[in-house]
Amino acid sequence: MGMKQIKSFAFLVVIAVVILWGITPVITKAIFNADDPSYSPGALIAMRGLFAIIAMAIVINKGFKKIDKSYWIAIPAGVILAAAYIFQFVGLKHTVPSKNTFLENISCITIPIFMYLFVKEKPTWASIVSALICAIGSVILIGKGFDFLHFFDGGTLLGDGLSAIGGLFFGLDIAFTKVFCKDKDPLLYVFIQLVVLTIVAFAYAFVFEGLIFNELSLSMNWIDLLQAMFLGVVGTAVAWAARAWAMKYISAVTVSVLVPLTAVVATVFSIALQMEEFTYNLLIGGIVVLISIVVSAVFDYDRDVHKNIVQPNDQVTEAQLNEQNPS
């Protein structure tokens, strides 16, 4: 297979990952909407993480020898990622998949802020503009109609708010990863993050969902376990590995623009399955959020090329493999 064919195949792999990550929140929402849910949000995160790390451990195999004390930095990163997923999944329980996945991308607002706090990197005009566009799009997205007296009467403000907080934590995780994992093996870094995420998620599930709120659901039925295994192995481990491989052959900016389209896929499937209704807030707000992502991705990539952080054609740094999170 020639390089042109490999690049075309890599592009198709990213499209497949986008579709996969788009249907994942729809499947998750269906689990939460069941009359007798097999998993509560924290429990599902924990089981998904458990299956993902088992699959990744098999792939990494002898690569664990490369782990040293420098990888301890992945532990706080895992706590941050766990917080992002918990807010996102609890939010999904109380809102619709479209809003949940679009609001995940509110991370574009916090990345410049945290980059400044971590390394005094001043935000560019493009990052400021994209953050403002993202904020405007998010507000439109969660509104109901355009009657400003009743703009927030949509009935999903709790879920929307928690989803947005999850997006803010994803932004913190992205900035943290950019700064602290430049010299780390991406698979090992992600593996340690997922191990910490799984431990935190089990603790959250048993303490908060179990002891405090009495809402813990943790099924050991084989069909339910297969669902969790699909989300963990295919939706997380395989998708991460496939995207990491594809990024060796297509540009980072292409991936940065394509991956957020998971929100569009989630919206289409959610409406098709009658989990939610089409609204102009969803259409306009979603388009505005996507515009903010494109602005941020294009200008950030151009800046990194000029700083020689990435090559203008295909190669990306290991840190950039972690710059977007699976749904």
Tab-separated table of C-alpha atoms in Angstrom, residues 62-281:
chain	number	residue	atom	x	y	z
A	62	LYS	CA	6.495	-5.162	27.693
A	63	GLY	CA	6.203	-1.404	27.277
A	64	PHE	CA	5.557	-1.089	31.015
A	65	LYS	CA	9.337	-1.286	31.502
A	66	LYS	CA	9.561	2.338	30.368
A	67	ILE	CA	7.552	3.604	33.347
A	68	ASP	CA	9.624	5.540	35.872
A	69	LYS	CA	8.986	8.171	38.543
A	70	SER	CA	8.432	10.841	35.905
A	71	TYR	CA	5.137	9.155	35.028
A	72	TRP	CA	3.751	9.969	38.490
A	73	ILE	CA	2.593	13.222	36.916
A	74	ALA	CA	-0.145	11.158	35.259
A	75	ILE	CA	-1.734	10.557	38.682
A	76	PRO	CA	-3.084	14.109	39.188
A	77	ALA	CA	-3.946	14.110	35.484
A	78	GLY	CA	-6.041	10.996	36.116
A	79	VAL	CA	-7.881	12.701	38.983
A	80	ILE	CA	-8.648	15.665	36.728
A	81	LEU	CA	-9.842	13.345	33.959
A	82	ALA	CA	-12.012	11.439	36.453
A	83	ALA	CA	-13.665	14.692	37.534
A	84	ALA	CA	-14.310	15.569	33.886
A	85	TYR	CA	-15.957	12.214	33.172
A	86	ILE	CA	-18.014	12.205	36.373
A	87	PHE	CA	-19.448	15.669	35.689
A	88	GLN	CA	-20.012	14.737	32.048
A	89	PHE	CA	-21.773	11.435	32.775
A	90	VAL	CA	-23.889	12.763	35.642
A	91	GLY	CA	-24.766	15.667	33.365
A	92	LEU	CA	-25.749	13.260	30.582
A	93	LYS	CA	-28.171	11.582	32.961
A	94	HIS	CA	-30.058	14.891	33.268
A	95	THR	CA	-29.791	16.265	29.738
A	96	VAL	CA	-29.788	15.098	26.113
A	97	PRO	CA	-26.795	13.655	24.216
A	98	SER	CA	-26.515	16.595	21.803
A	99	LYS	CA	-26.077	19.240	24.487
A	100	ASN	CA	-23.828	16.991	26.541
A	101	THR	CA	-21.396	16.366	23.679
A	102	PHE	CA	-21.394	19.939	22.394
A	103	LEU	CA	-20.826	21.332	25.895
A	104	GLU	CA	-17.839	19.000	26.326
A	105	ASN	CA	-16.102	21.296	23.840
A	106	ILE	CA	-16.406	24.252	26.206
A	107	SER	CA	-12.897	23.142	27.162
A	108	CYS	CA	-11.694	25.616	24.514
A	109	ILE	CA	-12.549	28.412	26.969
A	110	THR	CA	-10.369	27.179	29.818
A	111	ILE	CA	-7.318	25.897	27.918
A	112	PRO	CA	-5.796	29.388	27.350
A	113	ILE	CA	-6.437	30.299	30.995
A	114	PHE	CA	-4.728	27.214	32.385
A	115	MET	CA	-1.840	27.470	29.916
A	116	TYR	CA	-1.204	30.968	31.248
A	117	LEU	CA	-1.393	29.758	34.855
A	118	PHE	CA	0.936	26.811	34.203
A	119	VAL	CA	3.618	28.324	31.985
A	120	LYS	CA	2.675	32.008	31.589
A	121	GLU	CA	1.794	31.374	27.943
A	122	LYS	CA	-0.182	34.434	26.904
A	123	PRO	CA	-3.366	33.610	25.022
A	124	THR	CA	-3.357	34.595	21.362
A	125	TRP	CA	-6.062	36.769	19.892
A	126	ALA	CA	-7.356	33.673	18.080
A	127	SER	CA	-7.748	31.701	21.344
A	128	ILE	CA	-9.550	34.637	22.968
A	129	VAL	CA	-11.900	35.032	20.005
A	130	SER	CA	-12.578	31.272	19.832
A	131	ALA	CA	-13.268	31.170	23.590
A	132	LEU	CA	-15.791	34.008	23.286
A	133	ILE	CA	-17.441	32.341	20.278
A	134	CYS	CA	-17.584	29.040	22.188
A	135	ALA	CA	-19.183	30.742	25.211
A	136	ILE	CA	-21.808	32.425	23.022
A	137	GLY	CA	-22.560	29.168	21.216
A	138	SER	CA	-22.897	27.287	24.504
A	139	VAL	CA	-25.387	29.837	25.855
A	140	ILE	CA	-27.472	29.610	22.683
A	141	LEU	CA	-27.257	25.811	22.818
A	142	ILE	CA	-28.737	25.445	26.306
A	143	GLY	CA	-31.477	28.028	25.754
A	144	LYS	CA	-35.085	27.404	24.810
A	145	GLY	CA	-36.265	29.409	21.815
A	146	PHE	CA	-35.303	33.047	21.587
A	147	ASP	CA	-37.776	34.532	24.034
A	148	PHE	CA	-35.269	35.984	26.484
A	149	LEU	CA	-37.820	36.068	29.318
A	150	HIS	CA	-38.068	32.272	29.149
A	151	PHE	CA	-34.699	31.509	27.552
A	152	PHE	CA	-33.582	29.048	30.243
A	153	ASP	CA	-36.886	27.224	30.722
A	154	GLY	CA	-35.626	24.166	28.841
A	155	GLY	CA	-35.765	21.864	31.846
A	156	THR	CA	-32.228	20.478	31.488
A	157	LEU	CA	-30.211	23.237	33.159
A	158	LEU	CA	-28.846	20.863	35.816
A	159	GLY	CA	-27.566	18.434	33.197
A	160	ASP	CA	-26.336	21.239	30.937
A	161	GLY	CA	-24.477	22.887	33.824
A	162	LEU	CA	-22.796	19.663	34.914
A	163	SER	CA	-21.880	18.869	31.287
A	164	ALA	CA	-20.292	22.314	30.936
A	165	ILE	CA	-18.311	21.818	34.160
A	166	GLY	CA	-17.123	18.505	32.734
A	167	GLY	CA	-15.953	20.399	29.642
A	168	LEU	CA	-14.026	22.833	31.856
A	169	PHE	CA	-12.239	19.921	33.523
A	170	PHE	CA	-11.450	18.441	30.107
A	171	GLY	CA	-9.846	21.783	29.293
A	172	LEU	CA	-7.765	21.578	32.464
A	173	ASP	CA	-6.704	18.039	31.546
A	174	ILE	CA	-5.691	19.120	28.034
A	175	ALA	CA	-3.602	22.033	29.346
A	176	PHE	CA	-2.043	19.826	32.034
A	177	THR	CA	-1.162	17.216	29.408
A	178	LYS	CA	0.335	19.810	27.050
A	179	VAL	CA	2.651	21.072	29.777
A	180	PHE	CA	3.638	17.933	31.672
A	181	CYS	CA	3.633	14.973	29.258
A	182	LYS	CA	5.671	16.221	26.310
A	183	ASP	CA	8.317	13.536	26.830
A	184	LYS	CA	5.986	10.708	27.861
A	185	ASP	CA	4.870	7.666	25.902
A	186	PRO	CA	1.228	8.561	25.109
A	187	LEU	CA	-0.133	5.040	25.626
A	188	LEU	CA	1.548	4.691	29.030
A	189	TYR	CA	0.435	8.175	30.051
A	190	VAL	CA	-3.184	7.485	29.040
A	191	PHE	CA	-3.057	4.047	30.690
A	192	ILE	CA	-2.011	5.514	34.058
A	193	GLN	CA	-4.648	8.217	33.705
A	194	LEU	CA	-7.323	5.583	33.101
A	195	VAL	CA	-6.143	3.495	36.065
A	196	VAL	CA	-6.523	6.520	38.348
A	197	LEU	CA	-9.849	7.403	36.711
A	198	THR	CA	-11.155	3.886	37.352
A	199	ILE	CA	-10.143	3.959	41.028
A	200	VAL	CA	-11.702	7.407	41.544
A	201	ALA	CA	-14.873	6.367	39.697
A	202	PHE	CA	-15.336	3.235	41.836
A	203	ALA	CA	-14.797	5.328	44.978
A	204	TYR	CA	-17.315	7.929	43.785
A	205	ALA	CA	-19.840	5.247	42.841
A	206	PHE	CA	-19.711	3.395	46.175
A	207	VAL	CA	-19.500	6.490	48.402
A	208	PHE	CA	-21.721	9.049	46.693
A	209	GLU	CA	-24.053	6.960	44.529
A	210	GLY	CA	-24.204	4.134	47.070
A	211	LEU	CA	-23.903	5.408	50.639
A	212	ILE	CA	-25.012	9.030	50.264
A	213	PHE	CA	-27.609	9.153	47.471
A	214	ASN	CA	-28.617	5.459	47.432
A	215	GLU	CA	-28.639	5.438	43.617
A	216	LEU	CA	-25.871	2.932	42.883
A	217	SER	CA	-26.509	0.540	39.996
A	218	LEU	CA	-23.745	-1.936	39.173
A	219	SER	CA	-24.990	-4.887	37.158
A	220	MET	CA	-23.041	-8.111	36.730
A	221	ASN	CA	-25.477	-9.454	34.142
A	222	TRP	CA	-23.487	-10.681	31.156
A	223	ILE	CA	-25.448	-8.551	28.656
A	224	ASP	CA	-24.843	-5.420	30.733
A	225	LEU	CA	-21.187	-6.356	31.111
A	226	LEU	CA	-20.920	-6.683	27.324
A	227	GLN	CA	-22.295	-3.143	26.977
A	228	ALA	CA	-19.714	-1.815	29.433
A	229	MET	CA	-17.017	-3.860	27.690
A	230	PHE	CA	-17.953	-2.370	24.304
A	231	LEU	CA	-17.780	1.159	25.712
A	232	GLY	CA	-14.481	0.449	27.448
A	233	VAL	CA	-12.628	-1.705	24.933
A	234	VAL	CA	-13.979	-0.466	21.610
A	235	GLY	CA	-15.125	3.028	22.568
A	236	THR	CA	-12.006	3.869	24.573
A	237	ALA	CA	-8.983	1.576	24.102
A	238	VAL	CA	-9.431	0.647	20.425
A	239	ALA	CA	-10.578	4.153	19.459
A	240	TRP	CA	-7.620	5.769	21.240
A	241	ALA	CA	-5.164	3.396	19.573
A	242	ALA	CA	-6.770	3.835	16.145
A	243	ARG	CA	-6.702	7.618	16.384
A	244	ALA	CA	-3.105	7.607	17.632
A	245	TRP	CA	-2.087	5.489	14.610
A	246	ALA	CA	-4.005	7.703	12.180
A	247	MET	CA	-2.365	10.867	13.525
A	248	LYS	CA	0.984	9.577	12.259
A	249	TYR	CA	-0.247	9.974	8.691
A	250	ILE	CA	-2.650	12.943	8.674
A	251	SER	CA	-2.178	16.400	10.118
A	252	ALA	CA	-3.095	17.310	13.671
A	253	VAL	CA	-5.308	20.152	12.475
A	254	THR	CA	-7.372	17.702	10.415
A	255	VAL	CA	-7.955	15.534	13.473
A	256	SER	CA	-8.621	18.574	15.674
A	257	VAL	CA	-11.370	19.707	13.330
A	258	LEU	CA	-12.870	16.267	12.672
A	259	VAL	CA	-13.066	14.841	16.209
A	260	PRO	CA	-15.489	17.497	17.602
A	261	LEU	CA	-17.931	16.396	14.894
A	262	THR	CA	-18.756	13.586	17.322
A	263	ALA	CA	-21.296	16.048	18.728
A	264	VAL	CA	-22.984	16.238	15.323
A	265	VAL	CA	-23.076	12.437	15.054
A	266	ALA	CA	-24.482	12.160	18.591
A	267	THR	CA	-27.158	14.737	17.752
A	268	VAL	CA	-28.228	12.948	14.558
A	269	PHE	CA	-28.505	9.566	16.289
A	270	SER	CA	-30.226	11.048	19.348
A	271	ILE	CA	-32.885	12.787	17.251
A	272	ALA	CA	-33.302	9.751	14.990
A	273	LEU	CA	-33.917	7.554	18.037
A	274	GLN	CA	-36.363	10.153	19.429
A	275	MET	CA	-34.305	10.822	22.550
A	276	GLU	CA	-34.702	14.532	21.873
A	277	GLU	CA	-36.307	16.982	19.477
A	278	PHE	CA	-34.662	19.198	16.894
A	279	THR	CA	-34.514	22.874	17.905
A	280	TYR	CA	-33.025	25.967	16.319
A	281	ASN	CA	-31.061	26.550	19.529
